[in-house]
Coordinates of C-alpha atoms in Angstrom, one line a residue:
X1 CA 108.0 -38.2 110.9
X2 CA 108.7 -37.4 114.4
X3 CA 108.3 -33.7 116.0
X4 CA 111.8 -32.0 116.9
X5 CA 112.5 -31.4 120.5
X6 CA 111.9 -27.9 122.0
X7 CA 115.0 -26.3 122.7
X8 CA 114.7 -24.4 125.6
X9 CA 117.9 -22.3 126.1
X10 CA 118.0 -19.1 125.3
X11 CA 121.1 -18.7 122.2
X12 CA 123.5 -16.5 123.5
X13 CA 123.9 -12.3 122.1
X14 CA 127.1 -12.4 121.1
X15 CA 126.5 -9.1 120.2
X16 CA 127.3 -7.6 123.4
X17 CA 130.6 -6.2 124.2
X18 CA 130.6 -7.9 128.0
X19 CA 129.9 -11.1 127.0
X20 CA 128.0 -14.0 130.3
X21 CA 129.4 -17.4 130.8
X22 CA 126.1 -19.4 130.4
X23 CA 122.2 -18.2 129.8
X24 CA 121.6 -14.6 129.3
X25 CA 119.9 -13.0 132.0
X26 CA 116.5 -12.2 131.4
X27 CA 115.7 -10.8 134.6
X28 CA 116.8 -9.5 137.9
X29 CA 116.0 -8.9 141.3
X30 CA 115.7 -5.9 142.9
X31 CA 115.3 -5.1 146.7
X32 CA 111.8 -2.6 147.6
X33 CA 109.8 -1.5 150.3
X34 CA 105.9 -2.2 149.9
X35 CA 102.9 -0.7 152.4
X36 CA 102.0 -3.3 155.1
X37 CA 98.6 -3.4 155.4
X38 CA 98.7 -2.6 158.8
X39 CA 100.0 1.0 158.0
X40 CA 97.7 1.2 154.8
X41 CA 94.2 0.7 158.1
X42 CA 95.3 3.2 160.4
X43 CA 92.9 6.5 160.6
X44 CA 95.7 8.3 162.1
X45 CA 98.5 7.1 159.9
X46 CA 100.9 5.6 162.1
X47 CA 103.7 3.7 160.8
X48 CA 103.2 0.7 162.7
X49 CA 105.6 -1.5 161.3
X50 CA 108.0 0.6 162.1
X51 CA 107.9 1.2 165.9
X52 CA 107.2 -2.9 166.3
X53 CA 110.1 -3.2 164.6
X54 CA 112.1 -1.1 167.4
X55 CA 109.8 -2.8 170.0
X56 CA 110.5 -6.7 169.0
X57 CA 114.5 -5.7 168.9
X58 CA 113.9 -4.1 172.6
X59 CA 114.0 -0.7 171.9
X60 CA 110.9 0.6 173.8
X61 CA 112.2 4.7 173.7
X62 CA 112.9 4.8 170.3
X63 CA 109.5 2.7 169.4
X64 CA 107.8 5.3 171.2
X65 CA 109.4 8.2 169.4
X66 CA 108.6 6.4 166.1
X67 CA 105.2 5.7 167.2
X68 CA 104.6 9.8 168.4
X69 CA 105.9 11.2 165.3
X70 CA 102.3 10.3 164.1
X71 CA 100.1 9.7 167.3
X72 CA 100.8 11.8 170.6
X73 CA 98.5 9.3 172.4
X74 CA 99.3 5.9 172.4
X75 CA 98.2 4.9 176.2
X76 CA 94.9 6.3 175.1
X77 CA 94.4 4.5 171.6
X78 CA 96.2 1.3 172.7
X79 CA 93.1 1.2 174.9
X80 CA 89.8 2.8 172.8
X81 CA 90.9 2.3 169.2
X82 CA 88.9 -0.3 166.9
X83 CA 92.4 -1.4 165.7
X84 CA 91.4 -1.7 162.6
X85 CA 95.4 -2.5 161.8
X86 CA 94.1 -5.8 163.4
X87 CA 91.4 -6.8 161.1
X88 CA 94.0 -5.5 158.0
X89 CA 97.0 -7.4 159.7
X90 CA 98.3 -10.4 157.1
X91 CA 99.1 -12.7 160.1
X92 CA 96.1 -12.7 160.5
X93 CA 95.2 -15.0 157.6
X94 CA 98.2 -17.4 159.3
X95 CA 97.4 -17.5 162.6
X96 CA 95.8 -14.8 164.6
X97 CA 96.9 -10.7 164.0
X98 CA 99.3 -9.1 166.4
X99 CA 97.7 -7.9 168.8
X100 CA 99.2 -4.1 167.6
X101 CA 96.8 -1.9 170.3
X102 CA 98.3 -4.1 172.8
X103 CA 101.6 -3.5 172.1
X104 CA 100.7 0.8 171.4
X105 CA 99.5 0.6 175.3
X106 CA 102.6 -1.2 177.0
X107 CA 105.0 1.7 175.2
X108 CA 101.8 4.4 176.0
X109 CA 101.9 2.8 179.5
X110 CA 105.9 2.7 179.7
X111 CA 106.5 6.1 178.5
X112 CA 104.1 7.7 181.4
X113 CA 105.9 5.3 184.1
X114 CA 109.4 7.0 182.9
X115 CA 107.9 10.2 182.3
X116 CA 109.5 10.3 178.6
X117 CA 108.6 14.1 177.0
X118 CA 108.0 15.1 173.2
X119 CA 111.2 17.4 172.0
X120 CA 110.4 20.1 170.2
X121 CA 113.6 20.6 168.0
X122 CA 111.8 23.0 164.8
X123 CA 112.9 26.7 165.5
X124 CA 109.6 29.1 166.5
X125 CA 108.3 30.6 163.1
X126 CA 106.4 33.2 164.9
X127 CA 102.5 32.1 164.1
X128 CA 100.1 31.9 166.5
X129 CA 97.3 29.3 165.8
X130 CA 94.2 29.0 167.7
X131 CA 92.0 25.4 168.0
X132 CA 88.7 25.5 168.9
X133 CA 88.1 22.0 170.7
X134 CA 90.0 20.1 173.3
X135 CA 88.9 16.5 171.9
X136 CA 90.9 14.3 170.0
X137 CA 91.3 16.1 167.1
X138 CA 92.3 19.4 168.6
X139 CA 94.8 17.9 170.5
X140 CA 95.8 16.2 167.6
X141 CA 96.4 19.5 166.1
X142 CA 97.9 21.1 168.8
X143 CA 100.5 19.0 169.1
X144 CA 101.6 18.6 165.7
X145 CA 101.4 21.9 165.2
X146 CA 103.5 22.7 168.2
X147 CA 106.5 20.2 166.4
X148 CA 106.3 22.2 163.7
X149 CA 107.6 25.2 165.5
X150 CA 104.0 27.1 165.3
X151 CA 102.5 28.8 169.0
X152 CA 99.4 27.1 169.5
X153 CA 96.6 27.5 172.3
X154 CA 93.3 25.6 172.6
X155 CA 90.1 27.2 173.7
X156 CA 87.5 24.8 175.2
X157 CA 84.1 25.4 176.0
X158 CA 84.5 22.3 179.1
X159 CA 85.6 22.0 182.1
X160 CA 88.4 19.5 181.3
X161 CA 90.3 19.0 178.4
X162 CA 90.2 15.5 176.6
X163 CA 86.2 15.9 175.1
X164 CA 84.1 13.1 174.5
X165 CA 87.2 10.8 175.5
X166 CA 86.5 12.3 179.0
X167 CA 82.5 12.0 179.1
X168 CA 81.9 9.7 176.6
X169 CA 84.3 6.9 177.2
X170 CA 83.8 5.6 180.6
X171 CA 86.6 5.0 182.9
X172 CA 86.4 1.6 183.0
X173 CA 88.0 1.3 179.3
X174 CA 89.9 4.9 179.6
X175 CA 91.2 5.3 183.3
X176 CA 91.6 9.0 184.0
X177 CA 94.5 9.1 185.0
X178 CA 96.1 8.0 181.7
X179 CA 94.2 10.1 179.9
X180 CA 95.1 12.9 181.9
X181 CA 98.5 12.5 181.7
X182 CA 98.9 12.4 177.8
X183 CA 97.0 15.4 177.6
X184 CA 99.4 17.2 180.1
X185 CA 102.4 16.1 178.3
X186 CA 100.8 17.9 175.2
X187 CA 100.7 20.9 178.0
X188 CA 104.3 20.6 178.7
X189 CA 105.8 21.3 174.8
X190 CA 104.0 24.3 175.7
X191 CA 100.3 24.6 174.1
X192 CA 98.3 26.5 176.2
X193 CA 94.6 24.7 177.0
X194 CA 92.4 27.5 178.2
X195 CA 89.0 26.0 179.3
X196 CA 85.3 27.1 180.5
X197 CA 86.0 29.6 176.9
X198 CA 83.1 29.0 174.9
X199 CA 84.0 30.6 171.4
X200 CA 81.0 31.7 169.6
X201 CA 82.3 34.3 167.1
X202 CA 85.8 33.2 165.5
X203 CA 86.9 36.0 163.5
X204 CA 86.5 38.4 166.4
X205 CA 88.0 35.4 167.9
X206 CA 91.2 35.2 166.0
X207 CA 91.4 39.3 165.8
X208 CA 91.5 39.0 169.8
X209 CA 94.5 36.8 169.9
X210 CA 96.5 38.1 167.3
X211 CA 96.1 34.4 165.4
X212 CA 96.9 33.6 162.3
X213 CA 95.3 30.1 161.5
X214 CA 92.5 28.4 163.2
X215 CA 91.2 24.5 163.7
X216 CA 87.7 24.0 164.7
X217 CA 86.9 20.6 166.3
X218 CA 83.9 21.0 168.0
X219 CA 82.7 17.3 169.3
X220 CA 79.4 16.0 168.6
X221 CA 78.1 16.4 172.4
X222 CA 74.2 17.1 171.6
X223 CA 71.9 13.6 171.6
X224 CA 69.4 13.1 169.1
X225 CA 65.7 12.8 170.0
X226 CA 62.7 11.2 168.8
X227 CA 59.1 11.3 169.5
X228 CA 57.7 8.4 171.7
X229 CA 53.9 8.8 172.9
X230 CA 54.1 8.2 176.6
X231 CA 51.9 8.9 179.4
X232 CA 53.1 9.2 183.1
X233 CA 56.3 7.9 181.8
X234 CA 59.5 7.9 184.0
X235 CA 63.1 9.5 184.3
X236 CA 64.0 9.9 180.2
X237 CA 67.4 11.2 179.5
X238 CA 69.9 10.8 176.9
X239 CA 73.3 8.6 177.4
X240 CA 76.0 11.7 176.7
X241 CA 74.2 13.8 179.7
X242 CA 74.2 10.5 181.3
X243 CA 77.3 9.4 181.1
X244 CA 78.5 13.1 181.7
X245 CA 76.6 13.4 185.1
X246 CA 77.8 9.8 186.9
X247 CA 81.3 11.3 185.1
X248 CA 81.3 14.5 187.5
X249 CA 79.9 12.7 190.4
X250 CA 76.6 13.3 190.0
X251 CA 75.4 10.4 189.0
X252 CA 71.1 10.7 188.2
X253 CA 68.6 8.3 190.6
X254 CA 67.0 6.1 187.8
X255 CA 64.6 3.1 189.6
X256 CA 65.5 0.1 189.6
X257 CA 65.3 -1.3 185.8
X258 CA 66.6 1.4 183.3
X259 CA 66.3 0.5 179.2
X260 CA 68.7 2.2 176.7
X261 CA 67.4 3.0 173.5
X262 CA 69.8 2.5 170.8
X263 CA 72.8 -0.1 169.0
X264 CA 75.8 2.6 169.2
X265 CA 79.1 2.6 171.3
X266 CA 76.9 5.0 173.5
X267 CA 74.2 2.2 174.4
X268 CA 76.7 -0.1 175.1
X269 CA 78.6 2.2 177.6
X270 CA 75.6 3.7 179.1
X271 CA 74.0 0.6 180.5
X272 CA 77.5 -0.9 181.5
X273 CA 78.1 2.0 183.8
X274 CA 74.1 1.6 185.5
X275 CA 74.9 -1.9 186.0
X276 CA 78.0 -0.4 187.9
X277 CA 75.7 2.2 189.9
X278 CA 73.2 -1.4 190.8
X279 CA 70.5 -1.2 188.2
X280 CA 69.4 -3.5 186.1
X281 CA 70.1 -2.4 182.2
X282 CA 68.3 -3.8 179.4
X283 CA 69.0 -2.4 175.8
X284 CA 66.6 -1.7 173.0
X285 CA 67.4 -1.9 169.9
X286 CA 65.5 -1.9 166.7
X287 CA 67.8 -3.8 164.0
X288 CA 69.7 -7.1 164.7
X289 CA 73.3 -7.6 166.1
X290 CA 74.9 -8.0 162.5
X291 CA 73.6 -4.5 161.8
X292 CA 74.7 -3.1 165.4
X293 CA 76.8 0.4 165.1
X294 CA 78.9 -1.1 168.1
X295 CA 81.9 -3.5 167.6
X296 CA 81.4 -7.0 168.5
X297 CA 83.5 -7.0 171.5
X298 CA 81.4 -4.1 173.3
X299 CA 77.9 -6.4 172.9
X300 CA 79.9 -8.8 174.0
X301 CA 81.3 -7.3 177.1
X302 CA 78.4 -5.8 178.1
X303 CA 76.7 -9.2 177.5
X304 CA 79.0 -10.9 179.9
X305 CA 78.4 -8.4 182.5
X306 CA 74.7 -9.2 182.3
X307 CA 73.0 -6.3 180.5
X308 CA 70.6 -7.9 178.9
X309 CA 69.9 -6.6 175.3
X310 CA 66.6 -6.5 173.0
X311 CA 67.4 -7.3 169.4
X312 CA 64.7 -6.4 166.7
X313 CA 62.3 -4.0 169.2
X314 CA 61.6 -0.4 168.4
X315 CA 59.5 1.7 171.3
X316 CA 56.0 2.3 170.3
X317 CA 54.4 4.1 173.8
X318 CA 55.4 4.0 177.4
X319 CA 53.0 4.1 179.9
X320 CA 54.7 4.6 183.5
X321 CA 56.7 1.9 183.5
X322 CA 55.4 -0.2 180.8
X323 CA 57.0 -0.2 177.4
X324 CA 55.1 -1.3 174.2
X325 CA 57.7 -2.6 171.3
X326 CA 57.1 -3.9 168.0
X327 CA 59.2 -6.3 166.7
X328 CA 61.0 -6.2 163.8
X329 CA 62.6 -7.4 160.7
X330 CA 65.7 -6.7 158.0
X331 CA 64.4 -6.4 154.9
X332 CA 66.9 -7.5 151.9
X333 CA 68.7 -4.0 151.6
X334 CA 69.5 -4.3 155.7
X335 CA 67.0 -2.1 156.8
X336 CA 64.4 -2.6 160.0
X337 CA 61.0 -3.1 158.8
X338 CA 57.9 -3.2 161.1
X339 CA 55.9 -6.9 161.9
X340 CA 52.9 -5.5 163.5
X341 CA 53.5 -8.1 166.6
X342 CA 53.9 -6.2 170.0
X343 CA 55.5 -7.2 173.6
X344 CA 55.6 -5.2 176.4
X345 CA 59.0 -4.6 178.7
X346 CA 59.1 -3.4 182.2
X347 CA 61.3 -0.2 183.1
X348 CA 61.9 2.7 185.5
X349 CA 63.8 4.8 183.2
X350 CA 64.9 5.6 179.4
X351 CA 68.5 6.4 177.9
X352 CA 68.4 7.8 175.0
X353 CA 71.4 6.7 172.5
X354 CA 70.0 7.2 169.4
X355 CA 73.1 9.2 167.5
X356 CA 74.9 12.5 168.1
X357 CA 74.8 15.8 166.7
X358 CA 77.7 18.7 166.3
X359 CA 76.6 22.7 167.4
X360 CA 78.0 24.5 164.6
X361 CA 75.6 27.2 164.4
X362 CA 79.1 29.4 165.1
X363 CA 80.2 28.6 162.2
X364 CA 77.6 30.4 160.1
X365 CA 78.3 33.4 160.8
X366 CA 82.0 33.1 159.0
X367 CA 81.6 34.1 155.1
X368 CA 82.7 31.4 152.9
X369 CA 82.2 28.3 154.9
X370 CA 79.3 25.6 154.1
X371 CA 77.4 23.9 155.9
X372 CA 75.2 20.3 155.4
X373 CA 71.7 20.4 156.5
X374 CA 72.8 18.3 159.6
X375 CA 75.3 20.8 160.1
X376 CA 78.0 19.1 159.1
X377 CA 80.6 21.2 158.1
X378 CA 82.3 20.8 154.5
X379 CA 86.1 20.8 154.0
X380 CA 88.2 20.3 150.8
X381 CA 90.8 17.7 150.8
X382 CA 93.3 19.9 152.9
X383 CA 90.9 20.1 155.7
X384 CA 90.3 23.6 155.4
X385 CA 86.6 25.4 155.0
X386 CA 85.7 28.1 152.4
X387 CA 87.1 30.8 154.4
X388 CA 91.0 31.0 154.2
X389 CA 93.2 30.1 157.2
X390 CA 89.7 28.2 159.1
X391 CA 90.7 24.5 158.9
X392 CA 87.9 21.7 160.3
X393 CA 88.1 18.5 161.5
X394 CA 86.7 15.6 163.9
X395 CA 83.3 14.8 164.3
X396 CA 82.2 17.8 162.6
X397 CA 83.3 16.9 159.5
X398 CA 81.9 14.4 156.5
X399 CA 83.6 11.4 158.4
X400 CA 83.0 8.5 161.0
X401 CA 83.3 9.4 164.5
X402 CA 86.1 8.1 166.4
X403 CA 88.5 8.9 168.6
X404 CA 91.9 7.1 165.7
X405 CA 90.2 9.3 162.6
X406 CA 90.3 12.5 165.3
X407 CA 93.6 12.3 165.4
X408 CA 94.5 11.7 162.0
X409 CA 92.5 14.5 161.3
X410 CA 94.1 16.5 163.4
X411 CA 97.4 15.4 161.3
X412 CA 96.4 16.0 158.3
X413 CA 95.0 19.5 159.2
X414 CA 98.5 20.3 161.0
X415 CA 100.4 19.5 158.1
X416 CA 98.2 21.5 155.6
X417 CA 97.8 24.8 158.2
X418 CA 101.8 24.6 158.6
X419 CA 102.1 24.7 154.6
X420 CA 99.6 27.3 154.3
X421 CA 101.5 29.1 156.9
X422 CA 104.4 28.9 155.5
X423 CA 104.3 28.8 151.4
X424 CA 100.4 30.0 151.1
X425 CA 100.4 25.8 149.3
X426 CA 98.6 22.8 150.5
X427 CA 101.1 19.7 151.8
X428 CA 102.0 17.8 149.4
X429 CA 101.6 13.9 151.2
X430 CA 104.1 11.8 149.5
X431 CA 102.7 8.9 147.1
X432 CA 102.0 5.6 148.6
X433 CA 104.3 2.4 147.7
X434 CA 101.7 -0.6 146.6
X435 CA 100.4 -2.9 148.9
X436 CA 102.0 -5.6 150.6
X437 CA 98.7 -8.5 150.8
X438 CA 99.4 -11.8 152.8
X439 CA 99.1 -13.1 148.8
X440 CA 103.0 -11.6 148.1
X441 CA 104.2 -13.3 151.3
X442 CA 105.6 -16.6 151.5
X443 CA 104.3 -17.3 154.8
X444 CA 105.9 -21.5 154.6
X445 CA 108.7 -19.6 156.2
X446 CA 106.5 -19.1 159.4
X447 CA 106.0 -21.1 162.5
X448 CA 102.4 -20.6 164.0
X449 CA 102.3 -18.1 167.2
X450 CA 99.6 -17.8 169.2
X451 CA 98.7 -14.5 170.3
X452 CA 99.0 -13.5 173.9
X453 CA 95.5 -13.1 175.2
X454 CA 94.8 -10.0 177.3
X455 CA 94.1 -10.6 180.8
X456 CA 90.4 -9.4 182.4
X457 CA 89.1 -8.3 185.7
X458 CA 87.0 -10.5 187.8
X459 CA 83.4 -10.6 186.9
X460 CA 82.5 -9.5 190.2
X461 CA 84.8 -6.7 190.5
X462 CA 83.7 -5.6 186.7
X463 CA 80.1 -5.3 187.7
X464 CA 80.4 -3.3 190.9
X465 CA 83.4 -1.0 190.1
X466 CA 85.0 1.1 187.4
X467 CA 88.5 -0.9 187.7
X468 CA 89.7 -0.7 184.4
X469 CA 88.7 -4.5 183.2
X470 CA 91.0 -5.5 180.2
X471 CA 94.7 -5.7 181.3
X472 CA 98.0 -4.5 179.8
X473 CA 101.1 -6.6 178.4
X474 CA 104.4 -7.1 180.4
X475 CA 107.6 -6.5 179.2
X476 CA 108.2 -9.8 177.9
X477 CA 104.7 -10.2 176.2
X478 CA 105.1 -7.1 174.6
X479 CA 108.3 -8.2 173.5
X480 CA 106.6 -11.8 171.8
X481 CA 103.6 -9.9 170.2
X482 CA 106.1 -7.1 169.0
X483 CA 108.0 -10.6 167.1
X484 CA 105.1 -11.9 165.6
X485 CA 105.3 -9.0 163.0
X486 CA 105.8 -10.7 159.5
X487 CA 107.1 -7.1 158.3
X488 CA 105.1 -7.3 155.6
X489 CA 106.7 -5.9 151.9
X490 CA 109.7 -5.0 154.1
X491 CA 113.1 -6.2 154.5
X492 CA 114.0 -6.9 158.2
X493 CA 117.8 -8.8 157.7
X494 CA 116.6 -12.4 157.9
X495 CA 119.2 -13.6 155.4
X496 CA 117.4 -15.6 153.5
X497 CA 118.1 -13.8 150.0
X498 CA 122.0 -13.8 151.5
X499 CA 122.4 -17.3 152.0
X500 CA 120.2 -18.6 149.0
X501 CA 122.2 -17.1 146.7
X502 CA 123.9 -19.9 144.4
X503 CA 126.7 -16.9 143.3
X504 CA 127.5 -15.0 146.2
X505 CA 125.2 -12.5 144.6
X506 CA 123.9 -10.3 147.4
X507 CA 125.9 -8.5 149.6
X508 CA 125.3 -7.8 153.3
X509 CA 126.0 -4.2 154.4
X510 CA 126.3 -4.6 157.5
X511 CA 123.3 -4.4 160.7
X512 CA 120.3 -2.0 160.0
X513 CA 121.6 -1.2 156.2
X514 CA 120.2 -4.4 154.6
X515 CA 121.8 -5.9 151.6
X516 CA 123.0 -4.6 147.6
X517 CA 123.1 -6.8 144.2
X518 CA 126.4 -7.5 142.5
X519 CA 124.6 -7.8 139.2
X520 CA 127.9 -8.9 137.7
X521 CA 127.3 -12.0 139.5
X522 CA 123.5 -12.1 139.4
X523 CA 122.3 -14.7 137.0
X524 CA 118.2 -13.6 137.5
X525 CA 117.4 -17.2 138.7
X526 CA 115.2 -15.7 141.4
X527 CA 115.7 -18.1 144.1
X528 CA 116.5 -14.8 146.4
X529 CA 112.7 -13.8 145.7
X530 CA 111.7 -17.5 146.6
X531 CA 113.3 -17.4 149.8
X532 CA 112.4 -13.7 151.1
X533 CA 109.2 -14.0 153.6
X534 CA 108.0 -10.7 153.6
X535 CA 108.2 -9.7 149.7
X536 CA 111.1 -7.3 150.3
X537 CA 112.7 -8.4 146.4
X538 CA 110.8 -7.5 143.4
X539 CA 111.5 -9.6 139.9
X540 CA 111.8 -7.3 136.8
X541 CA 113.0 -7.9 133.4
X542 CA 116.0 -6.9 132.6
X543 CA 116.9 -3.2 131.8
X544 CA 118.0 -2.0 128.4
X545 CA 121.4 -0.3 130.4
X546 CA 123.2 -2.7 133.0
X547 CA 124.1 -1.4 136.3
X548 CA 126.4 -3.0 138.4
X549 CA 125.1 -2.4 141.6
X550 CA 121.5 -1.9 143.2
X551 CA 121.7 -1.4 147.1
X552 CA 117.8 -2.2 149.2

């Protein structure tokens, strides 16, 4: 006896009133809009997808504008952010990632050559807020609060607005004037910056000015120290007061050979600006490069321009200009562990980079607000403090330190002191859509595109100057990197669901509205989903109650 054949076709309901020539449907596609990974990276939440999008079609203006809505400073980040959009990007698992902070400076760049301003459109709603803090974050703040209709002025306890982007990023990776010019177009929507205003009591603060929210973002400007036995030692400073002094002109005499102590973004700027000033910078450090605070790329730029660096040494005693280290090793958890072998390395000078610290001794004197025994001061998820109306952000907050989070801390805070403001509530941030991963993508639909290398300066001219050393994008590389976007989870009009479609299925509705199902024509065979690139068409079975049409 022989087994039956498997018949595979479905038997048709003849139960239903509209009754399908062939198969019944079983499924059916539906168009949706998933989070690039890109978006989901960013600290400061910028919808980056979204402004490439308006940059690969040509439309610089209105990439900027998208680009603002989230980050007021994109000649700044395009040129000190980790990009950690990069390391998240799915083209990066094809080829190589856009090069997305490229593309953020040519539009930062651009907007500062054509001397585009932010609107501000929101009608006044009559509060005053004050921030504490010219840095990042507070200017974060300031300017998002300022869209939002609110008054806002900025007291700093500096000189010069722009924080630890002013003195601690040097202006070799930051020029000045760029920097400057972001901030001032902050200035123009009409926050006030007043600086040298140290503010050491806030509620007599806020009483004075009539205020009725406040932002602290004090930066973390204070070194840390330890104790190193030396006798008849040399110069010994730390990198921020370093980097501050050569910053204002007053740049310290050091000998000839300077070491800098430490693995951080700090001891890789400090001795990159002495080899600038004609020392010769050597860096200490006590772990290995895999354990490094620092990003790759700033040990290997300083690297390149010949400061030489020290892995797996700790300082023991400095005698003049003799230093005894001990080398060390990782144990299994990471951590540097102690060898008992010793060298001995030859300097004139110590930087100290060893970590910073925030002063928020202020702060105690507010009822209601916490602080850690660091002095880290604790928020709740709105980014305000125990005391109602004080909001907190930047480095002295639970959080990395860097100049993208800033600003997305100064966001966030914005948006919650605006709802407070306003309704006494928190903001309400809408939920995320799931994530697009380069596994949803049918990336067979891509061509490989190699991404356009930035240009650097000359080796020569990097060592003995503060020339800005990694180049911009032109118009027409911005334009390529800008295309090499896989739009990730989103549909960008490729046609591919269009003209796959064996029953004239899917509708076009014309340029920059996307496409709509004729379900009356849909069979669910999914060959649409097959053919979409960027996982823009979902599959789902098939709902209890038809509907004829479902639009993207």
């Amino acid at each position: 006896m022989t087994d039956k054949p498997i018949n595979m076709t479905r038997p048709l309901d003849l139960t239903h009133e509209k009754r399908n020539v062939g198969p019944q449907r079983i499924q059916r596609p539906i168009y949706t809009d998933l989070l690039p990974t890109c978006n989901n990276a960013c600290p400061a939440g910028e919808n980056i997808q979204a402004w490439l999008a308006h940059a690969q079609a040509g439309r610089f203006k209105e990439a900027w504008q998208s680009l603002t809505e989230n980050n007021p400073m994109p000649g700044i980040h395009g040129r000190v952010c980790y990009h950690p959009c990069e390391t998240a990007c799915n083209r990066g698992r094809l080829d190589a990632s856009v090069s997305i902070h490229a593309v953020e400076r040519f539009l930062g760049d651009l907007a500062l050559q054509e001397n585009w301003q932010f609107e501000v459109t929101t009608p006044p709603s009559g509060k005053r807020v004050l921030v504490v803090g010219a840095g990042p974050s507070g200017l974060s703040a300031a300017y998002h609060l300022a869209r939002m209709g609110h008054s806002v002025e900025i007291h700093e306890a500096g000189p010069i607005a722009g924080g630890m982007m002013h003195f601690g990023i040097p202006s070799y990776r930051l020029p000045r004037n760029v920097l400057d010019a972001e901030i001032k177009r902050i200035e123009n929507m009409g926050v006030k910056i007043v600086l040298n205003h140290r503010v050491d009591d806030l509620l007599a603060e806020k009483q004075a000015g009539n205020f009725d929210a406040m932002f602290v973002a004090v930066g973390a400007h204070i070194s840390k120290r330890t104790d190193i036995p030396s006798r008849d030692a040399g110069k010994m400073l730390d990198a921020i007061s370093f980097l501050k002094d050569v910053e204002s002109g007053n740049a310290p005499k050091l000998g000839r050979r300077v070491a800098i102590y430490g693995g951080g973004t700090p001891a890789m700027a400090a001795p990159r600006v002495a080899k600038r000033l004609g020392y010769e910078p050597l860096i200490i450090y006590r772990r290995d490069r895999a354990h490094m605070p620092a990003l790759e790329f700033e040990a290997d730029e300083a690297l390149e321009e010949g400061v030489k660096i020290h892995w797996l040494r700790t300082i023991k005693n400095i005698e003049e200009t003799t230093f005894t280290v001990e080398v060390m090793e990782i144990d299994e958890k990471g951590r540097p562990r102690p060898t008992g072998e010793l060298e001995t390395l030859e300097a004139d000078a110590l930087i100290m980079a060893l970590g910073q610290d925030v002063d928020t001794s202020f702060m105690t004197r507010v009822p209601g607000v916490e602080l850690k025994s660091d002095g880290v001061v604790m928020v709740n998820e709105n980014m305000m403090t125990g005391y109602p109306g004080l909001f907190a952000g930047g480095d002295m907050v639970p959080s990395d330190r860097t100049v993208t989070i800033g600003v997305g801390h100064g966001k966030k805070a914005a948006r919650n002191i605006d709802a407070w403001l306003r309704t006494g509530e928190s903001y309400v941030k809408p939920a995320k859509h799931d994530l697009a991963t380069f596994e949803k993508l049918h990336v067979w639909y891509y061509t490989d595109a190699a991404q356009r290398p930035q240009s650097h300066l000359e080796m020569k001219v990097r060592q003995t100057s503060f020339t800005e050393v990694v180049g911009g994008l032109n118009q027409k590389e911005a334009l390529y990197e800008a295309k090499r976007c896989l739009s990730c989870g989103n549909c960008y009009e490729c046609d591919g669901c269009f003209g796959a479609c064996p029953e004239d299925a899917v509708i076009k509705l014309g340029p920059g509205n996307r496409y709509r199902y004729d379900y009356d024509l849909c069979t669910g065979c999914a060959v649409c989903f097959e053919q979409c690139p960027c996982h823009a068409i979902e599959m789902i079975p098939e709902p209890p109650t038809e509907t004829s049409e479902q639009a993207v």
